[in-house]
Amino acid sequence: MTHLATAPGRTPASGLPARPHVRQAAPDAGASGQAAPDAVASPDAATSRVDAFKAAGRHTARVRLLRRFILFGAVLGSVAIVVFAFFNPFRAVIPGLSIDGVGLSGSKVTMDHPKLTGFRSDGRPYDLLASSAVQDAKTPNVLELHDIDAHVTMADQSVVHIVSAAGLYDSSKETMQLKSAIHLTSDKGLDAHMLSAFIAFKTGAVETHEPLTVVMTTGTVSADSMHMVDNGATVVFEGHVHTVVTPAATAAQTASTMKGTAP
């Protein structure tokens, strides 16, 4: 029997259609349950994701801890201010101290309108007012005062009034160093302007080592330094002393004219 070969697309002589030529597709790698080579995750990428997750966790923990520290610090600061305001622990360090308000700034304590009261060695009182004060925890017995207004009762019962822009008060020695714009007056007619001064409240001594001018009921005195001793009973002027004595008839008028004149 003779076999006839039929070309693709052509009908054999028997009249039957030609069998279509079917191309077999390549096996699907996914169908066998294995991923294509380019779809497999890199081990380095997986490690990077794990590290990033751990880093994010550590950052969250640090932020949570920082928030707790901030909250704790705020609460501690508030409690400290309340303690200072109501219990005033500096009374034990500085006797006779009273304040209107208190604040904290690092190791320093700020006080509003401090007032110091005490007694001299002879029992006569003195008081010291200021608009504000600063106290360092390292030197609790020292106060830095601003806008000072002090009164000291002397042995002859006269009262010396001292005003200064700033000064340092040492509670352990009951002394004060005034630094600028000092004006000293007394109800006995003394009126003095000084650039600096040192005051010992216990003894009533006042001294300055810078030029000053003093107006009294009997005249005026200019000098390079001054010492007030014996509870204010004796005033000693030193260095280039210049004195103008005024007759009693015109003393009151001269004192009224000269008072308030800076050196």
mmCIF file of C-alpha atoms in Angstrom, residues 91-259:
data_model
loop_
_atom_site.group_PDB
_atom_site.id
_atom_site.type_symbol
_atom_site.label_atom_id
_atom_site.label_comp_id
_atom_site.label_asym_id
_atom_site.label_seq_id
_atom_site.Cartn_x
_atom_site.Cartn_y
_atom_site.Cartn_z
ATOM 1 C CA ARG A 91 15.781 79.627 107.109
ATOM 2 C CA ALA A 92 18.047 77.088 108.781
ATOM 3 C CA VAL A 93 21.020 78.366 106.752
ATOM 4 C CA ILE A 94 20.141 82.079 106.905
ATOM 5 C CA PRO A 95 18.234 82.964 110.099
ATOM 6 C CA GLY A 96 15.723 85.787 109.819
ATOM 7 C CA LEU A 97 15.160 85.314 106.079
ATOM 8 C CA SER A 98 11.676 85.603 104.588
ATOM 9 C CA ILE A 99 10.738 85.621 100.887
ATOM 10 C CA ASP A 100 7.646 86.106 98.727
ATOM 11 C CA GLY A 101 8.490 83.588 96.014
ATOM 12 C CA VAL A 102 11.206 81.231 94.851
ATOM 13 C CA GLY A 103 12.464 79.691 91.613
ATOM 14 C CA LEU A 104 15.194 77.311 90.431
ATOM 15 C CA SER A 105 17.822 77.858 87.750
ATOM 16 C CA GLY A 106 20.397 75.066 87.659
ATOM 17 C CA SER A 107 22.287 75.055 90.953
ATOM 18 C CA LYS A 108 20.990 78.528 91.852
ATOM 19 C CA VAL A 109 17.864 79.571 93.730
ATOM 20 C CA THR A 110 16.182 82.867 92.869
ATOM 21 C CA MET A 111 14.080 84.647 95.499
ATOM 22 C CA ASP A 112 11.519 87.420 95.183
ATOM 23 C CA HIS A 113 11.501 90.300 97.689
ATOM 24 C CA PRO A 114 13.768 88.734 100.328
ATOM 25 C CA LYS A 115 13.831 90.314 103.781
ATOM 26 C CA LEU A 116 16.530 89.800 106.396
ATOM 27 C CA THR A 117 16.160 90.846 110.007
ATOM 28 C CA GLY A 118 18.635 90.566 112.842
ATOM 29 C CA PHE A 119 20.172 92.176 115.901
ATOM 30 C CA ARG A 120 23.526 93.766 116.419
ATOM 31 C CA SER A 121 25.863 92.791 119.242
ATOM 32 C CA ASP A 122 24.320 95.487 121.464
ATOM 33 C CA GLY A 123 20.791 94.210 120.804
ATOM 34 C CA ARG A 124 19.751 96.980 118.400
ATOM 35 C CA PRO A 125 17.871 95.781 115.313
ATOM 36 C CA TYR A 126 18.657 95.973 111.634
ATOM 37 C CA ASP A 127 16.721 94.959 108.542
ATOM 38 C CA LEU A 128 17.618 94.407 104.934
ATOM 39 C CA LEU A 129 15.205 94.410 101.998
ATOM 40 C CA ALA A 130 15.829 93.673 98.301
ATOM 41 C CA SER A 131 13.786 93.270 95.150
ATOM 42 C CA SER A 132 15.426 89.918 94.387
ATOM 43 C CA ALA A 133 18.193 87.583 95.518
ATOM 44 C CA VAL A 134 20.219 84.733 94.020
ATOM 45 C CA GLN A 135 21.686 81.936 96.116
ATOM 46 C CA ASP A 136 24.094 79.294 94.852
ATOM 47 C CA ALA A 137 23.734 75.840 96.416
ATOM 48 C CA LYS A 138 27.536 75.653 96.599
ATOM 49 C CA THR A 139 27.666 78.724 98.919
ATOM 50 C CA PRO A 140 24.278 78.760 100.686
ATOM 51 C CA ASN A 141 25.311 81.390 103.240
ATOM 52 C CA VAL A 142 25.901 84.046 100.524
ATOM 53 C CA LEU A 143 23.094 86.011 98.874
ATOM 54 C CA GLU A 144 23.488 88.158 95.769
ATOM 55 C CA LEU A 145 21.038 91.019 96.347
ATOM 56 C CA HIS A 146 19.534 93.570 93.963
ATOM 57 C CA ASP A 147 17.922 96.946 94.754
ATOM 58 C CA ILE A 148 18.982 96.946 98.401
ATOM 59 C CA ASP A 149 17.236 98.997 101.088
ATOM 60 C CA ALA A 150 18.692 98.554 104.593
ATOM 61 C CA HIS A 151 18.201 100.185 108.000
ATOM 62 C CA VAL A 152 20.670 99.956 110.890
ATOM 63 C CA THR A 153 20.010 101.344 114.377
ATOM 64 C CA MET A 154 23.134 102.947 115.815
ATOM 65 C CA ALA A 155 24.326 103.295 119.413
ATOM 66 C CA ASP A 156 22.939 106.844 119.737
ATOM 67 C CA GLN A 157 19.521 105.546 118.608
ATOM 68 C CA SER A 158 19.899 107.168 115.208
ATOM 69 C CA VAL A 159 18.971 105.091 112.179
ATOM 70 C CA VAL A 160 21.247 104.805 109.165
ATOM 71 C CA HIS A 161 19.442 104.223 105.880
ATOM 72 C CA ILE A 162 21.466 102.535 103.109
ATOM 73 C CA VAL A 163 20.363 102.187 99.479
ATOM 74 C CA SER A 164 22.389 100.387 96.801
ATOM 75 C CA ALA A 165 21.868 98.840 93.369
ATOM 76 C CA ALA A 166 23.531 95.534 94.275
ATOM 77 C CA GLY A 167 25.547 93.742 96.936
ATOM 78 C CA LEU A 168 26.641 90.456 98.493
ATOM 79 C CA TYR A 169 25.357 89.466 101.939
ATOM 80 C CA ASP A 170 27.251 86.852 104.004
ATOM 81 C CA SER A 171 24.944 85.410 106.650
ATOM 82 C CA SER A 172 27.749 83.552 108.443
ATOM 83 C CA LYS A 173 29.498 86.872 109.216
ATOM 84 C CA GLU A 174 26.458 89.183 108.943
ATOM 85 C CA THR A 175 28.359 91.452 106.572
ATOM 86 C CA MET A 176 27.494 92.997 103.214
ATOM 87 C CA GLN A 177 29.669 94.208 100.363
ATOM 88 C CA LEU A 178 27.924 96.905 98.319
ATOM 89 C CA LYS A 179 29.074 97.308 94.745
ATOM 90 C CA SER A 180 27.457 100.350 93.109
ATOM 91 C CA ALA A 181 25.263 103.451 93.459
ATOM 92 C CA ILE A 182 25.360 103.644 97.257
ATOM 93 C CA HIS A 183 23.502 106.354 99.138
ATOM 94 C CA LEU A 184 23.795 106.502 102.928
ATOM 95 C CA THR A 185 21.702 108.822 105.086
ATOM 96 C CA SER A 186 20.894 109.114 108.776
ATOM 97 C CA ASP A 187 18.279 110.946 110.804
ATOM 98 C CA LYS A 188 21.145 112.936 112.374
ATOM 99 C CA GLY A 189 21.725 114.805 109.126
ATOM 100 C CA LEU A 190 24.444 112.646 107.531
ATOM 101 C CA ASP A 191 24.177 112.252 103.743
ATOM 102 C CA ALA A 192 26.885 110.346 101.831
ATOM 103 C CA HIS A 193 27.379 109.020 98.311
ATOM 104 C CA MET A 194 29.828 106.171 97.779
ATOM 105 C CA LEU A 195 31.016 103.995 94.911
ATOM 106 C CA SER A 196 31.466 100.919 97.115
ATOM 107 C CA ALA A 197 31.119 100.076 100.803
ATOM 108 C CA PHE A 198 31.540 97.310 103.342
ATOM 109 C CA ILE A 199 29.047 97.000 106.220
ATOM 110 C CA ALA A 200 29.341 94.857 109.354
ATOM 111 C CA PHE A 201 25.841 94.695 110.807
ATOM 112 C CA LYS A 202 26.894 93.255 114.159
ATOM 113 C CA THR A 203 29.276 96.105 114.996
ATOM 114 C CA GLY A 204 27.645 98.841 112.908
ATOM 115 C CA ALA A 205 30.923 99.549 111.102
ATOM 116 C CA VAL A 206 30.801 101.093 107.622
ATOM 117 C CA GLU A 207 33.831 101.674 105.437
ATOM 118 C CA THR A 208 34.725 102.544 101.878
ATOM 119 C CA HIS A 209 38.065 102.779 100.078
ATOM 120 C CA GLU A 210 36.876 104.862 97.131
ATOM 121 C CA PRO A 211 36.265 108.625 96.824
ATOM 122 C CA LEU A 212 33.129 109.934 98.494
ATOM 123 C CA THR A 213 31.346 113.107 99.471
ATOM 124 C CA VAL A 214 29.567 113.517 102.787
ATOM 125 C CA VAL A 215 27.135 116.299 103.623
ATOM 126 C CA MET A 216 26.570 117.115 107.304
ATOM 127 C CA THR A 217 24.713 119.809 109.183
ATOM 128 C CA THR A 218 28.014 121.633 109.783
ATOM 129 C CA GLY A 219 29.423 121.420 106.253
ATOM 130 C CA THR A 220 30.718 118.997 103.615
ATOM 131 C CA VAL A 221 33.658 116.590 103.476
ATOM 132 C CA SER A 222 35.291 114.975 100.447
ATOM 133 C CA ALA A 223 37.852 112.206 100.912
ATOM 134 C CA ASP A 224 39.428 109.136 99.333
ATOM 135 C CA SER A 225 38.148 106.757 102.022
ATOM 136 C CA MET A 226 36.035 106.648 105.164
ATOM 137 C CA HIS A 227 35.645 104.477 108.279
ATOM 138 C CA MET A 228 32.643 104.637 110.573
ATOM 139 C CA VAL A 229 33.521 102.925 113.885
ATOM 140 C CA ASP A 230 32.393 102.759 117.532
ATOM 141 C CA ASN A 231 28.836 101.917 116.483
ATOM 142 C CA GLY A 232 28.713 105.015 114.305
ATOM 143 C CA ALA A 233 29.935 107.399 117.034
ATOM 144 C CA THR A 234 33.196 108.124 115.187
ATOM 145 C CA VAL A 235 33.697 108.845 111.474
ATOM 146 C CA VAL A 236 37.266 108.903 110.110
ATOM 147 C CA PHE A 237 38.119 110.389 106.678
ATOM 148 C CA GLU A 238 41.414 109.593 104.954
ATOM 149 C CA GLY A 239 43.345 110.612 101.838
ATOM 150 C CA HIS A 240 42.982 114.043 100.219
ATOM 151 C CA VAL A 241 40.399 115.198 102.694
ATOM 152 C CA HIS A 242 38.709 118.469 101.754
ATOM 153 C CA THR A 243 36.403 120.037 104.323
ATOM 154 C CA VAL A 244 34.086 122.992 104.041
ATOM 155 C CA VAL A 245 32.716 124.237 107.369
ATOM 156 C CA THR A 246 29.462 126.113 107.162
ATOM 157 C CA PRO A 247 28.324 128.608 109.811
ATOM 158 C CA ALA A 248 25.318 127.477 111.797
ATOM 159 C CA ALA A 249 23.145 130.184 110.242
ATOM 160 C CA THR A 250 23.568 128.772 106.736
ATOM 161 C CA ALA A 251 24.253 125.105 107.559
ATOM 162 C CA ALA A 252 20.680 123.966 107.018
ATOM 163 C CA GLN A 253 20.470 125.690 103.638
ATOM 164 C CA THR A 254 23.844 124.242 102.499
ATOM 165 C CA ALA A 255 22.888 120.722 103.572
ATOM 166 C CA SER A 256 19.605 120.985 101.735
ATOM 167 C CA THR A 257 21.418 122.138 98.575
ATOM 168 C CA MET A 258 24.185 119.488 98.720
ATOM 169 C CA LYS A 259 22.079 116.447 99.591
#
